[in-house]
Coordinates of C-alpha atoms and ligand atoms in Angstrom, one line a residue:
M1 CA 115.1 80.8 86.3
D2 CA 114.7 81.3 82.6
S3 CA 113.6 84.5 80.9
I4 CA 110.0 83.4 80.4
S5 CA 109.5 83.3 84.1
T6 CA 111.4 86.6 84.4
H7 CA 108.7 88.2 82.1
S8 CA 105.9 86.6 84.0
Y9 CA 107.2 87.9 87.3
Q10 CA 107.6 91.4 85.9
D11 CA 104.2 91.3 84.4
L12 CA 102.6 90.1 87.7
D13 CA 104.7 92.7 89.5
R14 CA 103.2 95.5 87.4
R15 CA 99.7 94.3 88.0
T16 CA 99.9 93.6 91.8
L17 CA 102.8 95.3 93.6
W18 CA 103.2 98.8 94.9
H19 CA 106.9 99.8 95.1
P20 CA 108.1 102.1 97.9
Y21 CA 109.8 105.3 96.9
T22 CA 109.4 104.4 93.2
R23 CA 107.9 106.7 90.6
R24 CA 105.3 105.1 88.3
S25 CA 107.2 106.3 85.3
A26 CA 110.2 104.3 86.4
V27 CA 108.1 101.1 86.7
E28 CA 106.5 101.8 83.3
A29 CA 109.7 102.7 81.5
A30 CA 111.5 99.4 81.9
P31 CA 110.9 96.2 83.7
L32 CA 112.6 96.0 87.1
P33 CA 115.3 93.5 87.7
V34 CA 114.0 90.5 89.6
I35 CA 116.6 89.9 92.4
V36 CA 116.6 86.2 93.2
R37 CA 119.7 85.6 95.2
G38 CA 122.4 87.3 97.3
E39 CA 125.9 86.2 98.1
G40 CA 128.6 88.2 99.9
V41 CA 128.4 91.8 98.6
Y42 CA 126.5 90.8 95.4
L43 CA 122.9 90.4 94.4
F44 CA 121.9 88.3 91.4
D45 CA 118.9 88.7 89.2
S46 CA 116.7 86.1 87.5
E47 CA 118.8 86.5 84.3
G48 CA 121.9 85.5 86.1
R49 CA 123.3 89.1 86.2
R50 CA 125.4 90.0 89.1
Y51 CA 125.3 93.4 90.9
L52 CA 127.4 94.9 93.6
D53 CA 125.1 95.9 96.4
A54 CA 126.7 99.4 96.8
I55 CA 124.0 100.7 99.2
S56 CA 123.8 97.6 101.3
S57 CA 120.1 97.1 100.3
W58 CA 119.0 100.4 101.9
W59 CA 121.8 100.6 104.4
A60 CA 120.9 97.4 106.2
C61 CA 123.1 94.6 104.9
N62 CA 126.3 95.6 106.6
L63 CA 127.5 92.0 106.7
G64 CA 126.6 91.3 103.1
H65 CA 124.3 88.4 102.0
Q66 CA 124.2 84.8 103.0
H67 CA 126.4 84.9 106.1
P68 CA 126.4 81.3 107.2
R69 CA 126.3 82.2 110.9
L70 CA 123.2 84.4 110.5
I71 CA 121.4 81.8 108.4
E72 CA 122.1 79.3 111.1
A73 CA 120.9 81.7 113.8
I74 CA 117.5 81.9 112.0
A75 CA 117.2 78.2 111.6
R76 CA 118.2 77.4 115.2
Q77 CA 115.8 79.9 116.7
A78 CA 112.9 79.0 114.3
R79 CA 113.2 75.4 115.5
E80 CA 113.1 76.5 119.1
L81 CA 110.6 79.4 119.4
Q82 CA 109.5 81.5 116.6
H83 CA 107.4 84.0 118.5
S84 CA 106.1 84.8 121.9
I85 CA 105.1 88.2 123.2
L86 CA 106.9 90.4 125.6
G87 CA 103.7 91.7 127.3
N88 CA 103.7 90.1 130.8
L89 CA 106.0 87.4 129.4
T90 CA 109.7 87.2 128.5
H91 CA 112.0 85.1 126.5
P92 CA 115.8 84.4 126.4
R93 CA 116.7 86.0 123.1
A94 CA 115.1 89.4 123.9
I95 CA 116.8 89.4 127.3
E96 CA 120.2 88.4 126.0
L97 CA 120.0 91.0 123.2
A98 CA 118.8 93.8 125.5
A99 CA 121.8 93.0 127.8
M100 CA 124.2 93.0 124.9
L101 CA 122.9 96.4 123.7
V102 CA 123.0 97.9 127.2
D103 CA 126.7 96.7 127.4
L104 CA 127.6 98.8 124.4
F105 CA 126.8 101.9 126.5
P106 CA 128.8 103.3 129.4
D107 CA 125.6 104.0 131.5
D108 CA 122.6 102.0 132.7
R109 CA 119.9 101.7 130.0
R110 CA 116.6 99.9 129.2
V111 CA 115.8 98.6 125.7
M112 CA 112.4 98.9 124.0
F113 CA 112.2 96.8 120.8
A114 CA 110.3 97.4 117.7
S115 CA 110.5 96.2 114.1
D116 CA 111.2 99.1 111.7
G117 CA 113.3 102.2 112.3
S118 CA 110.2 104.4 112.0
C119 CA 108.5 102.5 114.8
T120 CA 111.5 103.0 117.1
V121 CA 111.4 106.7 116.4
E122 CA 107.7 106.8 117.3
A123 CA 108.5 105.0 120.5
A124 CA 111.4 107.4 121.3
L125 CA 109.1 110.4 120.8
K126 CA 106.4 108.9 122.9
I127 CA 108.8 108.0 125.7
A128 CA 110.1 111.5 125.7
L129 CA 106.6 113.0 125.9
Q130 CA 105.5 110.6 128.6
Y131 CA 108.7 111.1 130.6
W132 CA 107.8 114.8 131.1
W133 CA 104.2 113.9 131.8
N134 CA 105.4 111.3 134.4
R135 CA 107.4 114.0 136.0
G136 CA 104.5 116.4 136.2
Q137 CA 105.7 118.7 133.4
P138 CA 103.2 118.0 130.7
A139 CA 103.9 121.4 129.1
K140 CA 107.1 119.9 127.8
H141 CA 105.6 118.3 124.8
K142 CA 107.3 119.9 121.8
F143 CA 110.3 118.8 119.7
V144 CA 113.2 120.4 117.9
A145 CA 114.5 118.9 114.7
L146 CA 117.0 119.9 112.1
D147 CA 116.2 121.0 108.5
F148 CA 116.8 118.1 106.1
A149 CA 116.2 115.6 108.9
Y150 CA 114.7 112.2 108.0
H151 CA 113.4 109.9 110.8
G152 CA 111.1 107.5 109.0
D153 CA 107.7 107.4 107.3
T154 CA 105.1 107.1 110.0
L155 CA 103.4 110.3 110.8
G156 CA 105.2 111.2 114.1
A157 CA 108.5 110.5 112.4
V158 CA 107.5 112.6 109.4
S159 CA 106.6 115.4 111.7
V160 CA 110.1 115.6 113.1
G161 CA 111.7 114.7 109.7
Y162 CA 109.8 116.6 107.2
L163 CA 111.2 116.5 103.6
P164 CA 109.0 118.6 101.3
H165 CA 109.7 116.6 98.2
F166 CA 108.6 113.4 100.0
H167 CA 106.0 114.5 102.5
Q168 CA 104.0 117.5 101.2
A169 CA 100.7 115.7 101.0
F170 CA 100.8 114.9 104.7
K171 CA 101.7 118.3 106.0
P172 CA 98.1 119.2 107.2
V173 CA 98.1 116.4 109.8
L174 CA 101.7 116.7 111.1
F175 CA 102.3 118.2 114.5
P176 CA 104.3 121.4 114.6
V177 CA 108.0 121.1 115.4
Y178 CA 110.7 123.8 115.9
Q179 CA 113.2 123.5 113.0
A180 CA 116.8 124.5 113.5
P181 CA 119.2 124.9 110.5
S182 CA 121.3 121.9 109.6
P183 CA 125.0 122.7 109.2
C184 CA 126.2 122.0 105.6
C185 CA 130.0 121.7 106.5
G186 CA 130.9 124.5 104.1
T187 CA 129.4 122.7 101.1
C188 CA 126.9 125.6 100.4
A189 CA 127.8 129.0 99.1
F190 CA 126.7 130.9 102.1
H191 CA 129.4 130.3 104.6
E192 CA 133.1 131.1 104.5
S193 CA 134.2 128.0 106.4
P194 CA 132.8 124.9 108.0
D195 CA 133.4 126.5 111.4
Q196 CA 131.4 129.6 110.5
C197 CA 128.6 127.4 109.2
L198 CA 128.6 125.3 112.4
N199 CA 128.6 128.4 114.6
E200 CA 125.8 130.1 112.8
C201 CA 123.6 127.1 112.7
F202 CA 124.2 126.3 116.3
D203 CA 123.5 129.8 117.4
T204 CA 119.9 129.4 116.0
M205 CA 119.6 126.0 117.7
R206 CA 120.8 127.5 121.0
A207 CA 118.3 130.4 120.7
I208 CA 115.4 128.0 120.1
V209 CA 116.3 125.7 123.0
R210 CA 116.8 128.7 125.3
E211 CA 113.6 130.3 124.4
H212 CA 111.4 127.3 124.4
A213 CA 113.0 125.0 127.0
H214 CA 109.9 125.2 129.2
E215 CA 107.8 123.5 126.4
L216 CA 110.5 121.2 124.9
A217 CA 110.4 117.5 125.4
A218 CA 113.4 116.7 123.2
V219 CA 115.7 117.5 120.4
I220 CA 116.0 114.8 117.8
V221 CA 118.9 114.5 115.4
E222 CA 120.8 112.1 113.1
P223 CA 124.3 112.4 114.6
L224 CA 127.1 113.3 112.1
C225 CA 125.2 112.5 108.9
Q226 CA 121.7 113.2 107.8
C227 CA 121.4 110.4 105.3
S228 CA 118.1 110.6 103.4
G229 CA 118.2 114.4 103.5
G230 CA 121.2 114.2 101.1
M231 CA 124.1 112.7 103.1
R232 CA 124.7 116.0 104.9
M233 CA 127.7 115.5 107.2
H234 CA 128.3 117.4 110.3
P235 CA 131.4 117.6 112.5
A236 CA 131.3 115.7 115.8
E237 CA 131.4 119.0 117.5
H238 CA 127.8 119.6 116.5
I239 CA 126.4 116.7 118.5
R240 CA 128.9 117.5 121.4
R241 CA 127.5 121.0 121.6
L242 CA 124.0 119.8 121.3
A243 CA 124.3 117.3 124.1
K244 CA 125.7 120.0 126.4
L245 CA 122.9 122.5 125.4
C246 CA 120.2 119.9 126.1
A247 CA 121.7 119.0 129.4
D248 CA 122.0 122.7 130.4
Y249 CA 118.3 123.4 129.6
D250 CA 116.8 120.1 130.8
V251 CA 115.7 118.9 127.4
L252 CA 116.1 115.3 126.3
L253 CA 118.4 114.4 123.3
I254 CA 117.3 111.7 121.0
A255 CA 119.9 110.3 118.6
D256 CA 118.6 108.6 115.6
E257 CA 121.4 106.1 114.8
I258 CA 119.3 104.0 112.6
A259 CA 121.4 104.6 109.5
V260 CA 124.7 105.7 111.1
G261 CA 124.9 103.2 113.9
Y262 CA 126.4 99.7 113.8
G263 CA 129.8 100.7 112.5
R264 CA 128.8 102.7 109.4
T265 CA 130.9 105.7 110.5
G266 CA 133.9 103.7 111.6
K267 CA 132.7 103.6 115.3
M268 CA 129.9 101.4 116.6
F269 CA 127.8 104.5 117.1
A270 CA 128.2 107.9 115.4
C271 CA 127.9 109.6 118.8
E272 CA 131.1 107.9 119.9
H273 CA 133.0 110.3 117.7
A274 CA 132.0 113.0 120.2
D275 CA 131.9 110.7 123.2
V276 CA 128.3 111.7 123.7
W277 CA 125.7 109.2 125.0
P278 CA 122.2 110.7 124.3
D279 CA 119.2 110.1 126.5
I280 CA 117.5 107.9 123.9
V281 CA 119.4 106.2 121.0
C282 CA 117.4 104.7 118.2
L283 CA 118.8 101.7 116.4
G284 CA 117.5 99.8 113.3
K285 CA 118.7 98.9 109.8
G286 CA 121.9 97.1 110.5
M287 CA 120.7 95.5 113.7
S288 CA 120.0 92.0 112.4
G289 CA 122.7 92.2 109.7
G290 CA 120.0 93.0 107.2
Y291 CA 118.1 89.7 107.6
L292 CA 114.9 90.6 109.4
P293 CA 113.4 93.8 110.7
I294 CA 114.2 94.6 114.2
S295 CA 114.9 98.0 115.9
A296 CA 115.4 99.3 119.4
A297 CA 115.2 102.5 121.5
V298 CA 118.0 102.3 124.0
V299 CA 116.9 104.6 126.9
K300 CA 118.7 105.9 129.9
A301 CA 117.6 104.0 133.1
S302 CA 116.7 107.3 134.8
I303 CA 114.1 107.9 132.1
H304 CA 112.7 104.4 132.4
A305 CA 112.6 104.8 136.2
T306 CA 109.7 107.4 135.9
F307 CA 107.5 104.8 134.2
G308 CA 106.2 103.2 137.4
D309 CA 102.6 102.5 138.3
T310 CA 102.3 103.5 142.0
P311 CA 100.9 105.7 143.3
E312 CA 99.8 106.6 139.7
D313 CA 99.8 104.5 136.6
H314 CA 102.8 105.7 134.4
T315 CA 103.0 102.6 132.4
L316 CA 104.2 103.0 128.8
Y317 CA 101.2 101.7 126.8
H318 CA 103.1 101.1 123.6
G319 CA 104.2 98.1 121.7
H320 CA 103.8 96.1 118.5
T321 CA 102.8 92.5 117.8
F322 CA 106.3 91.5 116.9
T323 CA 108.2 93.6 119.5
G324 CA 111.3 91.7 120.3
N325 CA 110.5 88.7 118.0
P326 CA 112.8 85.8 119.0
I327 CA 114.0 85.0 115.5
A328 CA 114.9 88.6 114.8
A329 CA 116.4 88.9 118.3
A330 CA 118.5 85.8 117.7
L331 CA 119.8 87.3 114.5
A332 CA 120.6 90.6 116.2
I333 CA 122.6 88.7 118.9
E334 CA 124.5 86.7 116.3
T335 CA 125.1 90.0 114.3
L336 CA 126.8 91.5 117.4
R337 CA 128.9 88.4 117.8
V338 CA 129.9 88.5 114.2
Y339 CA 130.8 92.2 114.6
E340 CA 133.1 91.2 117.5
D341 CA 134.6 88.1 115.9
E342 CA 135.2 89.6 112.5
H343 CA 136.2 93.1 113.8
I344 CA 133.6 94.7 111.7
V345 CA 133.9 98.2 113.2
S346 CA 137.6 98.5 112.7
R347 CA 137.2 97.1 109.2
A348 CA 134.6 99.8 108.5
A349 CA 137.1 102.4 109.7
A350 CA 139.8 101.0 107.4
L351 CA 137.3 100.8 104.5
G352 CA 136.4 104.5 105.3
A353 CA 140.1 105.5 105.0
T354 CA 140.3 103.8 101.6
L355 CA 137.0 105.3 100.5
A356 CA 138.2 108.9 101.4
A357 CA 141.4 108.4 99.5
E358 CA 139.8 106.9 96.4
L359 CA 137.1 109.6 96.3
A360 CA 139.4 112.6 96.5
P361 CA 140.4 112.7 92.8
L362 CA 136.7 112.6 91.8
A363 CA 136.4 116.2 93.0
A364 CA 138.3 117.4 89.9
I365 CA 135.7 116.0 87.5
S366 CA 133.7 118.7 85.8
G367 CA 130.2 118.9 87.1
V368 CA 131.2 117.6 90.6
R369 CA 130.4 120.1 93.3
N370 CA 131.6 118.3 96.3
V371 CA 133.2 115.0 97.4
R372 CA 132.9 113.9 101.0
S373 CA 132.9 110.8 103.2
L374 CA 132.3 109.7 106.7
G375 CA 133.5 106.1 107.5
A376 CA 131.9 103.8 104.9
I377 CA 129.6 106.5 103.5
G378 CA 131.1 108.1 100.4
V379 CA 129.4 111.0 98.5
V380 CA 129.9 112.6 95.1
E381 CA 127.5 115.5 94.9
L382 CA 126.9 117.0 91.4
E383 CA 126.3 120.6 90.5
D384 CA 122.6 121.2 90.3
D385 CA 120.3 124.0 89.2
A386 CA 116.6 124.8 89.3
E387 CA 115.9 122.7 86.3
G388 CA 117.3 119.6 88.2
T389 CA 120.1 119.0 85.7
G390 CA 122.3 117.5 88.4
S391 CA 119.5 115.0 89.4
R392 CA 119.1 113.9 85.8
H393 CA 122.8 113.5 85.5
A394 CA 122.9 111.4 88.7
A395 CA 120.1 109.3 87.3
R396 CA 122.0 108.6 84.2
V397 CA 125.1 107.7 86.3
R398 CA 122.8 105.3 88.2
D399 CA 121.6 103.6 85.0
R400 CA 125.0 103.4 83.5
L401 CA 126.4 101.8 86.7
R402 CA 123.5 99.3 86.8
A403 CA 124.3 98.2 83.3
K404 CA 127.9 97.6 84.6
G405 CA 126.6 95.5 87.5
I406 CA 126.6 98.1 90.3
L407 CA 123.4 99.0 92.2
L408 CA 123.1 102.4 93.8
R409 CA 120.4 105.0 94.2
P410 CA 121.3 108.7 94.1
L411 CA 119.4 111.2 96.3
G412 CA 118.7 113.9 93.7
S413 CA 122.1 115.1 92.6
V414 CA 123.9 113.3 95.5
I415 CA 125.5 110.1 94.3
Y416 CA 126.6 108.0 97.3
V417 CA 127.9 104.6 98.2
M418 CA 127.2 102.8 101.4
P419 CA 128.7 99.4 100.7
P420 CA 128.5 96.4 103.1
L421 CA 131.1 96.8 105.8
V422 CA 132.7 93.5 104.7
T423 CA 133.4 94.8 101.2
P424 CA 136.9 93.7 100.1
E425 CA 139.2 96.8 99.5
P426 CA 139.8 95.9 95.8
V427 CA 136.1 95.8 95.3
L428 CA 135.7 99.2 97.0
R429 CA 138.4 100.6 94.7
E430 CA 136.7 99.2 91.6
L431 CA 133.4 100.7 92.8
V432 CA 134.7 104.2 93.3
G433 CA 136.6 103.9 90.0
A434 CA 133.4 102.9 88.2
V435 CA 131.5 105.8 89.8
G436 CA 134.1 108.2 88.6
A437 CA 134.1 106.7 85.1
A438 CA 130.3 106.9 84.9
I439 CA 130.2 110.5 86.0
R440 CA 132.8 111.4 83.3
A441 CA 130.9 109.4 80.7
V442 CA 127.4 110.7 81.0
Ligands
LIG1 C1 115.8 104.5 107.4 C2 115.7 105.5 108.5 C3 114.7 105.5 109.4 C4 113.4 104.7 109.2 O1 113.7 103.3 109.3 P1 112.7 102.3 108.7 O2 113.2 100.9 109.1 O3 112.8 102.5 107.2 O4 111.3 102.6 109.2 C5 114.7 106.4 110.5 N1 115.8 107.2 110.6 C6 116.8 107.2 109.8 C7 118.0 108.1 110.1 C8 116.8 106.3 108.7 O5 117.9 106.3 107.9

């Protein structure tokens, strides 16, 4: 593609397209790169520039771009059956995928599919609500969530994952939720140690659950790492304690593994670090390797068992047009096979060890507040102040890295990498080196 067509695309883009999570000033300041091709861990723009996809295209492309087996899975399924509904019908790919997902859990489960992560969170919340209704306890209809949680952009998900800087305008229509403090792992100035932080935060959580158990449907959390809320990492002990608390007080636990599942933390699911298997586990993002939207709520069979229709109708009247779409399901099946054949989860763990080692020296750079990592999530958090100096610094780092062929997207003053899990080690080292150099340079 030559530069004339690049300009005409950029012009048409400005006149017609509404970009998600993008400030108007950013669109007006400079034309956006037009990404025309992906290959391995790289994206290419219409001018032929190559970029390392250091955030796996919003945490989805764990297997990189143009994986031949995933391309073939799309083509094969598209030739056979591109869509058929799951309402009073079924099809092989949805069945096979559900069975493969259930096999990843130690207990018996049922799988409700959706397309985006947010939709799966909505399904999980509704399943939790109706579960208690089915059981004749409709008073249990409230949720507990953590501060700094993010669970998606539909209104139910925003209610349990309210981030003021994103969601203020919607506050009047959100349903009320009990908020418990989110442990910061000792990165804030208020706690003497990560343990003290965990204990204090958990004391509040325990008090809320104890006091309100009679009206609580579920606690919802992102296990081990709150991603959009600033890559806030928690010890596995947090989810372990939470699972026990919920079990003790007869409250469901919903784990939102949409970002941290599928190997990102060095285990298939983040909850595995604590050997905890929550009542409902939400999956998304990496499920189809980053090729098509598909998500799932993987629900304990004992919960599903209450959704009968005799003597009373307890059917879950919930679903989307493309629930369990065969092409997306075929991709998700092939993704799991690639995970197995290419040892993606153990590679992610190895990548995580390298990432931690490479990041450590960056803690000494002036202006860096904290360096942390969890599996293949690496964070360099900059010092910030009320004027947002750290966020502006991070934005300059982002721009400098983009000019050097690396795409990332800081969250305020939090610079993070979440590279594809297939990133070669030397490329990962170069990436961290470039991040360090950019922080020093700007
Ligand atoms: C991205 C994300 C979601 C929402 O998923 P979408 O596919 O963007 O709707 C929900 N929860 C977590 C933890 C996420 O990171």
